[in-house]
CSV table of C-alpha atoms and ligand atoms in Angstrom, one decimal:
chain,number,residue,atom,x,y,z
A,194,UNK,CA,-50.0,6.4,0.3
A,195,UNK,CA,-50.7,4.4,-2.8
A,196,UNK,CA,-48.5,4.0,-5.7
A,197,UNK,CA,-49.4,2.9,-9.2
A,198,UNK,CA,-50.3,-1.0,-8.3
A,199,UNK,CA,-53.1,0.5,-6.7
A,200,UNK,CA,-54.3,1.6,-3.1
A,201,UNK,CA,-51.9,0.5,-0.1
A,202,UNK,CA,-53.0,-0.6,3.2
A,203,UNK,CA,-52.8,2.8,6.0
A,204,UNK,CA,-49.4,4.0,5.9
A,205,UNK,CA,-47.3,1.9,7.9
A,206,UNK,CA,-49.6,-0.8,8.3
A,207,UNK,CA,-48.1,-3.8,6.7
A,208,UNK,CA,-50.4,-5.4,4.0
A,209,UNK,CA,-52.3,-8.3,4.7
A,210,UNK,CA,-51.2,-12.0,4.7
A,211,UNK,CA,-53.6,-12.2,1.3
A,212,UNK,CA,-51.8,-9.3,-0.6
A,213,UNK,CA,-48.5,-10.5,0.7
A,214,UNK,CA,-48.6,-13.8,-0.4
A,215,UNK,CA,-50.0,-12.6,-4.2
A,216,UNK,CA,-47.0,-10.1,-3.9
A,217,UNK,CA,-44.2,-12.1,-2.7
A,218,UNK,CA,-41.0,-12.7,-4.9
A,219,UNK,CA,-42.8,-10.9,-7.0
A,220,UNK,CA,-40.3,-8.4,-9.0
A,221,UNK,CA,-41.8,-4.7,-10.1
A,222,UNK,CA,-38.2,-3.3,-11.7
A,223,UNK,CA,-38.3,-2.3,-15.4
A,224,UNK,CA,-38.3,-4.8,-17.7
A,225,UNK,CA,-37.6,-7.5,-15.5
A,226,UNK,CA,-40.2,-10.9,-15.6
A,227,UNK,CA,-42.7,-9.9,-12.8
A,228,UNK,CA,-43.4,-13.8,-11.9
A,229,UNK,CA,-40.1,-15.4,-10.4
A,230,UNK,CA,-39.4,-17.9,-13.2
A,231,UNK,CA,-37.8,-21.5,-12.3
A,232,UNK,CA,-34.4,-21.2,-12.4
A,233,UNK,CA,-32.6,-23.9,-13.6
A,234,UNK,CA,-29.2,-23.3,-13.5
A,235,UNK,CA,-26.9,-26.0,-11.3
A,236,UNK,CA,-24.2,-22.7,-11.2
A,237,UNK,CA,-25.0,-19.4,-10.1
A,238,UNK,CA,-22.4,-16.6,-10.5
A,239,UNK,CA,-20.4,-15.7,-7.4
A,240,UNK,CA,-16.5,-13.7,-6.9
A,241,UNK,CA,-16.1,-16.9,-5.0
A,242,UNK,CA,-17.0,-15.1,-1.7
A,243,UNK,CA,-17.2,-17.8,1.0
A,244,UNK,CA,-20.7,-19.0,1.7
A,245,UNK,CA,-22.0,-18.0,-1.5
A,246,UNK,CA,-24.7,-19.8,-2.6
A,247,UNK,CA,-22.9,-20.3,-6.2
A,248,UNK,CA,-24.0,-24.1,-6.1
A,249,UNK,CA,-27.2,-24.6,-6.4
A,250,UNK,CA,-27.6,-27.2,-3.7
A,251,UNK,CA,-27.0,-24.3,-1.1
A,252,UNK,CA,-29.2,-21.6,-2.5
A,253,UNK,CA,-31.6,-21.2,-5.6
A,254,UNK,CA,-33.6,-17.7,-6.5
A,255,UNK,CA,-36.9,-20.1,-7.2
A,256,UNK,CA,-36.6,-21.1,-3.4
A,257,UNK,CA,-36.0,-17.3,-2.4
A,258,UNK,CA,-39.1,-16.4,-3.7
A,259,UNK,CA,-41.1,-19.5,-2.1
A,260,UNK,CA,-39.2,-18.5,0.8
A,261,UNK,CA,-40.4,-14.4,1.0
A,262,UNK,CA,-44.3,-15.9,0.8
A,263,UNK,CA,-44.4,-18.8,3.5
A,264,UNK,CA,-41.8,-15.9,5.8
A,265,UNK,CA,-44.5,-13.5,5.7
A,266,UNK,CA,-47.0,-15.6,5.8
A,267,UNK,CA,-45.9,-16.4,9.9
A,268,UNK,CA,-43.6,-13.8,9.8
A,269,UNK,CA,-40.4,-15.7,10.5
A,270,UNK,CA,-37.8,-16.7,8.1
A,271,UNK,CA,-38.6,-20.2,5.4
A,272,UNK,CA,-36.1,-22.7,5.2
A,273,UNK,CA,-37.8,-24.7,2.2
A,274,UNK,CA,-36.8,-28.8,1.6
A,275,UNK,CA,-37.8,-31.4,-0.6
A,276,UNK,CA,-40.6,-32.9,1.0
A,277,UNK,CA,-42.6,-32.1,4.2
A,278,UNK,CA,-40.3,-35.2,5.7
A,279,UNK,CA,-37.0,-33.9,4.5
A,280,UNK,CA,-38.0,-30.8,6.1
A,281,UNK,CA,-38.9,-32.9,9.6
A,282,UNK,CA,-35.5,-34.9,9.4
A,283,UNK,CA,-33.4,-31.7,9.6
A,284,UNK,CA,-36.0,-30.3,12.3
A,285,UNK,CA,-35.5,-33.3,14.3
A,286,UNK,CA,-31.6,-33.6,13.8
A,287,UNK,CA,-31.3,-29.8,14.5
A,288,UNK,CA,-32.9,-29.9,17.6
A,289,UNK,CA,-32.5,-32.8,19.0
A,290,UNK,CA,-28.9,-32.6,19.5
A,291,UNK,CA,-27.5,-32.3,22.8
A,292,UNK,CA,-31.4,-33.3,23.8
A,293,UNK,CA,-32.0,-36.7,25.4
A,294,UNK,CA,-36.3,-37.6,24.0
A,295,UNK,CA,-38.7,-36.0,21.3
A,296,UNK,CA,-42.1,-36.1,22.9
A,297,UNK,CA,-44.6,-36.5,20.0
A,298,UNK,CA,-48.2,-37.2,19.6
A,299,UNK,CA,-49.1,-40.7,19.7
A,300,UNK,CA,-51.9,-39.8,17.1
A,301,UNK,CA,-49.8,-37.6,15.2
A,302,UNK,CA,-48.6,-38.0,11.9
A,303,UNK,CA,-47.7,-41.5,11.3
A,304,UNK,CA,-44.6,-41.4,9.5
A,305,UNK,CA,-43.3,-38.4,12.1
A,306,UNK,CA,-43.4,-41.2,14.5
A,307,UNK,CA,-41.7,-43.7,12.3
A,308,UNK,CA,-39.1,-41.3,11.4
A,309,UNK,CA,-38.3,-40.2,15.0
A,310,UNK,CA,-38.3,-44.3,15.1
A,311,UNK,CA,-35.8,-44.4,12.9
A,312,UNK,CA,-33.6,-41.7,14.2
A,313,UNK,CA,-33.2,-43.0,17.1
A,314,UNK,CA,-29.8,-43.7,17.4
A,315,UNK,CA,-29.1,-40.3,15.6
A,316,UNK,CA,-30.8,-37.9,17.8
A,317,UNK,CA,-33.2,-38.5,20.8
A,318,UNK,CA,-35.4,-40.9,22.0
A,319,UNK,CA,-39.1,-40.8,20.9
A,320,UNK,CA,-41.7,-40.6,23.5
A,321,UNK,CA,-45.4,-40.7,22.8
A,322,UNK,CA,-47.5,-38.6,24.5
A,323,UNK,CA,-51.1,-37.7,24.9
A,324,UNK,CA,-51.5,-34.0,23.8
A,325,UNK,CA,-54.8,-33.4,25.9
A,326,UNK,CA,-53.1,-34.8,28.9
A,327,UNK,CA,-51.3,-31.3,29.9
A,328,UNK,CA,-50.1,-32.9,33.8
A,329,UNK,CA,-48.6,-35.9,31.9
A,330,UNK,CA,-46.4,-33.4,29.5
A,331,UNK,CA,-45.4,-31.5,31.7
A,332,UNK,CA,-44.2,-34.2,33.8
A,333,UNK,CA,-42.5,-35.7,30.6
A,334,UNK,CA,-40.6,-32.0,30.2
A,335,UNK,CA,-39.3,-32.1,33.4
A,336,UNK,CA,-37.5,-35.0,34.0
A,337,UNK,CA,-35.4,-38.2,32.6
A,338,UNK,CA,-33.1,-35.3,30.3
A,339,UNK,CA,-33.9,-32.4,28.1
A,340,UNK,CA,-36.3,-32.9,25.8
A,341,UNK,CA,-38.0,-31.5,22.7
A,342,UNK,CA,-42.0,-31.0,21.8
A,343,UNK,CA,-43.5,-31.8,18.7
A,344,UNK,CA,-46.7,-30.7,18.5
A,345,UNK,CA,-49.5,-31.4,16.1
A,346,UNK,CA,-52.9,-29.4,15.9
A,347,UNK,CA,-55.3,-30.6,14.1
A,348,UNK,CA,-54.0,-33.6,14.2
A,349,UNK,CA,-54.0,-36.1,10.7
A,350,UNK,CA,-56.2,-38.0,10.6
A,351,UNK,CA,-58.3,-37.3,13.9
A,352,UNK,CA,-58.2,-33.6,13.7
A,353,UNK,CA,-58.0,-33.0,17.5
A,354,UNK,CA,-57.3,-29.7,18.2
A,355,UNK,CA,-54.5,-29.3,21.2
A,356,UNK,CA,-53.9,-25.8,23.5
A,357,UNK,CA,-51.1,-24.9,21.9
A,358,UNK,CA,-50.9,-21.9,24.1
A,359,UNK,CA,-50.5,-24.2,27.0
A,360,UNK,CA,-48.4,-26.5,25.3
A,361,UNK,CA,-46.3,-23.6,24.6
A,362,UNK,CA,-46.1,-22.2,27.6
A,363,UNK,CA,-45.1,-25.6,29.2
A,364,UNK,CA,-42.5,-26.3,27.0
A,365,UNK,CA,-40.7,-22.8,27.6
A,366,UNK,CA,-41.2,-23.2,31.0
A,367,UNK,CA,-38.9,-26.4,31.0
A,368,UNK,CA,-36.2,-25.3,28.5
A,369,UNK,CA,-37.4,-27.1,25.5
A,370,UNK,CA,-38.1,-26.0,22.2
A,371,UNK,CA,-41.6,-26.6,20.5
A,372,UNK,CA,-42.2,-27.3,16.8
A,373,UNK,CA,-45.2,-27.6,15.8
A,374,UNK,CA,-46.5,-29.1,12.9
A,375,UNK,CA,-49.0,-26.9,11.0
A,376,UNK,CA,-49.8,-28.5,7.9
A,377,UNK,CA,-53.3,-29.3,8.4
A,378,UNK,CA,-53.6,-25.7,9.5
A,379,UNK,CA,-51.6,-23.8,7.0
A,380,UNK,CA,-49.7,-20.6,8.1
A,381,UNK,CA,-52.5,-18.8,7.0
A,382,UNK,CA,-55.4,-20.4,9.6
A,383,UNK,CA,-52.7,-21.0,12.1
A,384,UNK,CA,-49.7,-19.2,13.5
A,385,UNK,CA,-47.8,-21.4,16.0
A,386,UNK,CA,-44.8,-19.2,16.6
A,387,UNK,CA,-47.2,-16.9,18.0
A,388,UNK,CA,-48.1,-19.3,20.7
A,389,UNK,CA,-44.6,-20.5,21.7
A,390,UNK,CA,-43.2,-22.7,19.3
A,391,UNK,CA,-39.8,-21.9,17.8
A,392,UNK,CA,-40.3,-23.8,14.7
A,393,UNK,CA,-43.9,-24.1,12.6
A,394,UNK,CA,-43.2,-27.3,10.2
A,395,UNK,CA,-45.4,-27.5,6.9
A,396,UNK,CA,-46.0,-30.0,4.2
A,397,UNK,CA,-46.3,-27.8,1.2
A,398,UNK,CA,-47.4,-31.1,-1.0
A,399,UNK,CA,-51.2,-30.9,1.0
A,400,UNK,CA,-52.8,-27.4,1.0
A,401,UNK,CA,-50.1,-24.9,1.3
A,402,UNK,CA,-49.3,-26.0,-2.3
A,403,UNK,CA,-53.3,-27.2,-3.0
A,404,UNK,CA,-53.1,-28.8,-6.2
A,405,UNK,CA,-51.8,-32.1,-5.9
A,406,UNK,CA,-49.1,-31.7,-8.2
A,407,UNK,CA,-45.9,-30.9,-6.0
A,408,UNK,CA,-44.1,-32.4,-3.1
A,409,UNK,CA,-42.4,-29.9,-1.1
A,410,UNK,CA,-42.2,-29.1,3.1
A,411,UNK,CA,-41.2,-26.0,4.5
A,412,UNK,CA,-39.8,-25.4,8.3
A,413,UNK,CA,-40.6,-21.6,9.5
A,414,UNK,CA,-38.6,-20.2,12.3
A,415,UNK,CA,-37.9,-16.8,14.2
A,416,UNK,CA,-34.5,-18.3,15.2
A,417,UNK,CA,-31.6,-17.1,13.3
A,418,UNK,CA,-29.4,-19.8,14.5
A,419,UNK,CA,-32.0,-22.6,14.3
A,420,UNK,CA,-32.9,-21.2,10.4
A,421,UNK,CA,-28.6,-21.5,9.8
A,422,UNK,CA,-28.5,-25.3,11.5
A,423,UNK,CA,-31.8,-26.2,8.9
A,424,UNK,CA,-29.6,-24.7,6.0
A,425,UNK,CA,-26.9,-26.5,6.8
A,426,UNK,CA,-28.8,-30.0,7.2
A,427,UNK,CA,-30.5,-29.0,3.7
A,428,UNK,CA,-27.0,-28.2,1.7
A,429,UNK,CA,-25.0,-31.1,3.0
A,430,UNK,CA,-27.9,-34.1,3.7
A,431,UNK,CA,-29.3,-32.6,-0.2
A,432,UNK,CA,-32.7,-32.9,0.8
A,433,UNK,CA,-33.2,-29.7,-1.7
A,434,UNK,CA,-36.3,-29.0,-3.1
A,435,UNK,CA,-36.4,-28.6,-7.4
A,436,UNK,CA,-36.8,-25.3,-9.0
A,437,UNK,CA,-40.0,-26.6,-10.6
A,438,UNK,CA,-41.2,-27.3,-7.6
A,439,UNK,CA,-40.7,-24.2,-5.9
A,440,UNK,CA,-42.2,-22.3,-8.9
A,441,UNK,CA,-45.5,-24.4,-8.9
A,442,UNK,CA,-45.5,-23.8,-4.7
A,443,UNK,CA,-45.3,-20.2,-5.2
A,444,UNK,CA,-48.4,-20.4,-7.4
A,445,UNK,CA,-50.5,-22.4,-5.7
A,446,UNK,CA,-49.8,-20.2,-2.7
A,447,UNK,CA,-51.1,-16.9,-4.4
A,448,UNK,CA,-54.4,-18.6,-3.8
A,449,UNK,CA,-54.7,-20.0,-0.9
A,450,UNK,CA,-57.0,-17.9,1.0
A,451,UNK,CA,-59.4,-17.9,-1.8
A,452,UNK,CA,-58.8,-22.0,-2.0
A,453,UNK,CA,-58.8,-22.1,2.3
A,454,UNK,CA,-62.6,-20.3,2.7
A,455,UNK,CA,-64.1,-22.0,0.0
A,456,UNK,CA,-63.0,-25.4,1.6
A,457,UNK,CA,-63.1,-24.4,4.9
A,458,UNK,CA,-66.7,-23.4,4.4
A,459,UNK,CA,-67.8,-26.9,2.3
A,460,UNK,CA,-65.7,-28.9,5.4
A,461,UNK,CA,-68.2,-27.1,7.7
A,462,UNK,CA,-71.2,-28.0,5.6
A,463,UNK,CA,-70.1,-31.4,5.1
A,464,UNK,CA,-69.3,-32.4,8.7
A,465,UNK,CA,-72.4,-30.8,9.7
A,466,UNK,CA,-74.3,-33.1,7.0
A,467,UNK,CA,-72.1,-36.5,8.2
A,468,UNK,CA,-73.2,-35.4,11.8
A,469,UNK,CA,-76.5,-36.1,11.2
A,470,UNK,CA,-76.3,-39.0,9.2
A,471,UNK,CA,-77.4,-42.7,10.4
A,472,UNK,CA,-75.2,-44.7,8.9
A,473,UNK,CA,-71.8,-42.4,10.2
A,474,UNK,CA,-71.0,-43.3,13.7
A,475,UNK,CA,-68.8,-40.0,14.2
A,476,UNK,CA,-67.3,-37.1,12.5
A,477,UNK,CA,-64.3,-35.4,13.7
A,478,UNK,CA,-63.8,-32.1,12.4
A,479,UNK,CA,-63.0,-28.6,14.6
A,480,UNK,CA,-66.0,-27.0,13.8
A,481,UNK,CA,-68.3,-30.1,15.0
A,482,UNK,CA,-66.2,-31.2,17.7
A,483,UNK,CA,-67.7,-29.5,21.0
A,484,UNK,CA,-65.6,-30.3,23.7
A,485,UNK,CA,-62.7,-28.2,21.8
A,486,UNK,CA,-64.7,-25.6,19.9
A,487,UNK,CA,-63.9,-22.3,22.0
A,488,UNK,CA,-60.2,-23.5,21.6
A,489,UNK,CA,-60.4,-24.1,18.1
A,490,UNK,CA,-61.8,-20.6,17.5
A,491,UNK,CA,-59.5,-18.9,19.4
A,492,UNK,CA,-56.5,-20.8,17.6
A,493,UNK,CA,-57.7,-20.8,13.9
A,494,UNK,CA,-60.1,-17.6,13.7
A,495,UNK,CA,-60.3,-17.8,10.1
A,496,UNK,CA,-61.4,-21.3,9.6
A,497,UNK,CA,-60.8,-24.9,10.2
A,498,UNK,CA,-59.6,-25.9,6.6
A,499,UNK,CA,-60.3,-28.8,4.0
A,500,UNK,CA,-59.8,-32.1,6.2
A,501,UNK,CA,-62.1,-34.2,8.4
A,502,UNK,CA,-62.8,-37.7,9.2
A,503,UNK,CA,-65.2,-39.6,9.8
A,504,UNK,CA,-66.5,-43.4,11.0
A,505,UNK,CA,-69.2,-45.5,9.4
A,506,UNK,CA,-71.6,-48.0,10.7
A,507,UNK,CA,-70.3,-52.1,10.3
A,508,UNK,CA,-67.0,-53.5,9.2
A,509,UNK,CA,-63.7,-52.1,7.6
A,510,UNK,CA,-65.7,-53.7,4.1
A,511,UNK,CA,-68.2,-51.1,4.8
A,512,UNK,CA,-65.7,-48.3,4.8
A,513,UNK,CA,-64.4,-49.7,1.7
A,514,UNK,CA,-67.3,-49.9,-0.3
A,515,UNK,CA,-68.3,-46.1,0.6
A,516,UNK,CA,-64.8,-44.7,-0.7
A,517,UNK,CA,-65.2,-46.9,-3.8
A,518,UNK,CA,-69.0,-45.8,-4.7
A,519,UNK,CA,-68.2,-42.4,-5.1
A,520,UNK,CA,-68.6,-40.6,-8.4
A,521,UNK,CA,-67.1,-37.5,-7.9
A,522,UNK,CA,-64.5,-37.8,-4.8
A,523,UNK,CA,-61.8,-39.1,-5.8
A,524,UNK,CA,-60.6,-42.5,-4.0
A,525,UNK,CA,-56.8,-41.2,-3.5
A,526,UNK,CA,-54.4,-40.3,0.0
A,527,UNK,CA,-53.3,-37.0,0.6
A,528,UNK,CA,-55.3,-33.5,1.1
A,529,UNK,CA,-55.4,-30.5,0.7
A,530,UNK,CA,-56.0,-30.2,-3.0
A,531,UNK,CA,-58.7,-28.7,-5.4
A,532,UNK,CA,-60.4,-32.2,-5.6
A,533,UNK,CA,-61.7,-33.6,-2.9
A,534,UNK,CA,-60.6,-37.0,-2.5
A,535,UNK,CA,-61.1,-39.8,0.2
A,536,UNK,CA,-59.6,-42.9,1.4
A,537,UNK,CA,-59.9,-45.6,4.5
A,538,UNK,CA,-57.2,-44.6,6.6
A,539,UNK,CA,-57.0,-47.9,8.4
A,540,UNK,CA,-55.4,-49.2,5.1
A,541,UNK,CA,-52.8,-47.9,5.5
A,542,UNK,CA,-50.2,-50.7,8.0
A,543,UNK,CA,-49.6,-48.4,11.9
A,544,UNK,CA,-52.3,-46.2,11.4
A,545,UNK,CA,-53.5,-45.8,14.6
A,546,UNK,CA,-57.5,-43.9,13.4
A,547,UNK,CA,-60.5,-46.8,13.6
A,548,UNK,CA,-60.3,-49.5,10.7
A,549,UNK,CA,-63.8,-47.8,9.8
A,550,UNK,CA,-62.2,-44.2,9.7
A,551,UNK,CA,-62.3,-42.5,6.3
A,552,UNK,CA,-60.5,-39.2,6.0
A,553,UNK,CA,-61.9,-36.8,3.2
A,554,UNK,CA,-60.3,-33.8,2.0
A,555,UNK,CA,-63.0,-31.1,0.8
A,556,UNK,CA,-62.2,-29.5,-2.2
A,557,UNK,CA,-63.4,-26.7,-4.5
A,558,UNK,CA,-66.2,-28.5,-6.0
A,559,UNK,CA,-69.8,-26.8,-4.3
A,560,UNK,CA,-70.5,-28.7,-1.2
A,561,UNK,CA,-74.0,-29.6,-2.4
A,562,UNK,CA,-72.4,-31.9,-5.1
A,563,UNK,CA,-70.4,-33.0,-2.0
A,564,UNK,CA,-73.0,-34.2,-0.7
A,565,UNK,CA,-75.2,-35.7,-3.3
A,566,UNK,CA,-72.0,-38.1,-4.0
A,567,UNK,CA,-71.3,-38.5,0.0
A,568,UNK,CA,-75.4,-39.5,0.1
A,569,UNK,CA,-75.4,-42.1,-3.3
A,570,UNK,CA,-71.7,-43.5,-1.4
A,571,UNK,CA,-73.3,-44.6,1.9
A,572,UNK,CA,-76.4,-45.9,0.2
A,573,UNK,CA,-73.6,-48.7,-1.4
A,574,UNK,CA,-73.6,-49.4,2.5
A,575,UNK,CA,-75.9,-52.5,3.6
A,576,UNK,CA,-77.7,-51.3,6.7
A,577,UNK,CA,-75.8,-52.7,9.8
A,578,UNK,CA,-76.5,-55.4,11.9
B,78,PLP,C1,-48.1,-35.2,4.6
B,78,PLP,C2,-47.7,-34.8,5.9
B,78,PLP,C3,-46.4,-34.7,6.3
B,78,PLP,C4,-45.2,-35.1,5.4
B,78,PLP,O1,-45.2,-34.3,4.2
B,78,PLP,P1,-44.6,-34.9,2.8
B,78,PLP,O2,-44.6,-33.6,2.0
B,78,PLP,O3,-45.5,-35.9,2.3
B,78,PLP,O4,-43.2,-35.4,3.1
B,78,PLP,C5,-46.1,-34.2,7.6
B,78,PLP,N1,-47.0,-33.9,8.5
B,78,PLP,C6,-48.3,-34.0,8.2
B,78,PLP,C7,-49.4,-33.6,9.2
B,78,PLP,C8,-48.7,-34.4,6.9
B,78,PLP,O5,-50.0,-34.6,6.6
């Protein structure tokens, strides 16, 4: 079957994540803008039907359309917030009611820690757990009250990659719901709800977004009921993401394939390159990391996307002087954009990485110039010892 936009996939068939996100909230009726412009307007028209999102705090057509991509992307239903945060508050205050601890990675994202910290007296209490040490979850799961899993794989900034099959399959087995949080991953490398979880949580400011120009999080979910409690935290807390931002989201979504295998690719290339270097102590990346290899394949077949880490020979100074030598990476947090930047994450007060850890974020510049600037930075490095 085709029709005039060109050939379909087989009939039936649905079309690929790559043509769905180019496609989504796209419109194709006559006359009508084809691109789902930012829609500005605080009042929508309604007959006053209740529920009607007729206030834009509870429902905007920019969102809709960032919505229908990141949906189909894990084919589940988008709540979109503000920020990747706001979006982890609601999570957390959704499901954590009625629930007595939220087991998180203790080398998860920091501020998911500090934030479970912080709604302590809200929700449940956080516990930290190792998410390599299955025996030790599962024990967690099972007793001291009902509990809820966050997950993180690859982790930020150590990039360990966890079963999440297993961790999945634990966490059903006890009653409690997963999230996981997928932001390093993307939707596109990495499906979680696929493997268990009932909520896949993504920062749409780092790659999902990819050009360092938006803050935005998303929470993706095959439950009605859980995607009606997120809406309801989102239109009464008013952690509500912009029209401008969900316009720029939806662009920088239509290429994230193309952005993913072209940093994907330069990540490899680079960690490889690091892993062979004597003044870098270790790298931590999925595609360098052995012991977790097999796993990471089977969990992110596409890819392993734009971040890794890595350690240097000597003191924190030493670190510090790499990240500032460079020419072309950018000295800057975040990832997941079209420049690559870097930074020393131990500068950063509760990081838990090595105070000689610097986190890079691969971007679309060609991995030999990487390299060339990753080579002239470690030279600013006096030889240790
Ligand atoms: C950045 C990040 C977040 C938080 O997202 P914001 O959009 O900055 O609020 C959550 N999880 C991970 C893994 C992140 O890297």
């Amino acid at each position: 079957m085709t029709d005039h936009h060109g050939p379909r996939a087989a009939e039936g068939a649905s079309p690929s994540a790559e043509a769905t996100l180019v496609h989504a909230g796209r419109r194709r009726g006559l006359g009508e803008a084809v691109v789902q412009p930012p829609v500005l307007s605080t009042i929508l028209g309604s007959a006053g039907e209740p529920g009607a999102a007729d206030y834009a705090r509870a429902g905007n057509p920019t969102w809709a359309a960032l919505e229908e991509a990141l949906g189909a992307l894990e084919g589940a239903t988008a709540v979109v917030f503000s920020s990747g945060q706001a979006a982890s508050m609601a999570l957390m205050l959704a499901l954590t009611n009625g629930r007595d601890k939220l087991l998180l990675p203790s080398d998860g994202y920091y501020n998911a820690r500090v934030l479970a910290e912080r709604l302590r007296p809200h929700g449940a209490a956080p516990v930290f757990v190792d998410q390599s040490d299955l025996p030790g979850i599962e024990h967690e799961l099972r007793s001291g009250g009902a509990a809820v899993l966050w997950a993180e794989s690859p982790t930020n900034p150590l990039l360990r990659v966890a079963d999440l099959t297993r961790l999945g399959q634990l966490a059903v087995a006890a009653g409690a719901p997963m999230v996981v949080d997928n932001t390093v991953a993307t939707g596109l490398l990495q499906r979680p709800l696929d493997m268990g979880a009932v909520a896949s949580l993504c920062s749409l400011t780092k790659s999902a977004s990819g050009h360092s120009d938006v803050i935005a999080g998303a929470v993706m979910t095959r439950d009605a009921e859980l995607a009606g409690e997120l809406r309801l935290w989102r239109t009464l807390g008013g952690g509500i993401l912009g029209p401008m931002e969900a316009w720029l989201a939806v662009r920088g979504l239509t290429t994230l394939p193309l952005r993913i295998e072209r940093q994907s690719a330069s990540a490899q290339a680079v960690a490889e390159h690091l892993a062979a270097h004597p003044k870098v102590t270790a790298v931590h990346y999925p595609g360098v990391h052995a012991a977790t290899l097999a796993l990471a394949r089977a969990q992110m077949p596409l890819g392993f996307g734009p971040l890794l880490s890595f350690e240097v020979a000597g003191p924190p100074g030493a670190a510090d002087a790499v990240v500032a030598a460079a020419r072309l990476i950018v000295p800057a947090t975040s990832f997941g954009g079209v420049d690559s930047s870097w930074e020393r994450r131990g500068r950063w007060a509760g990081e838990t990485a090595s105070s000689s850890l610097i986190r890079l974020s691969v971007g679309l510049e060609p991995a030999a110039d990487l390299i060339t600037d990753i080579n002239k930075a470690l030279a600013a490095v006096p030889p240790a010892g």
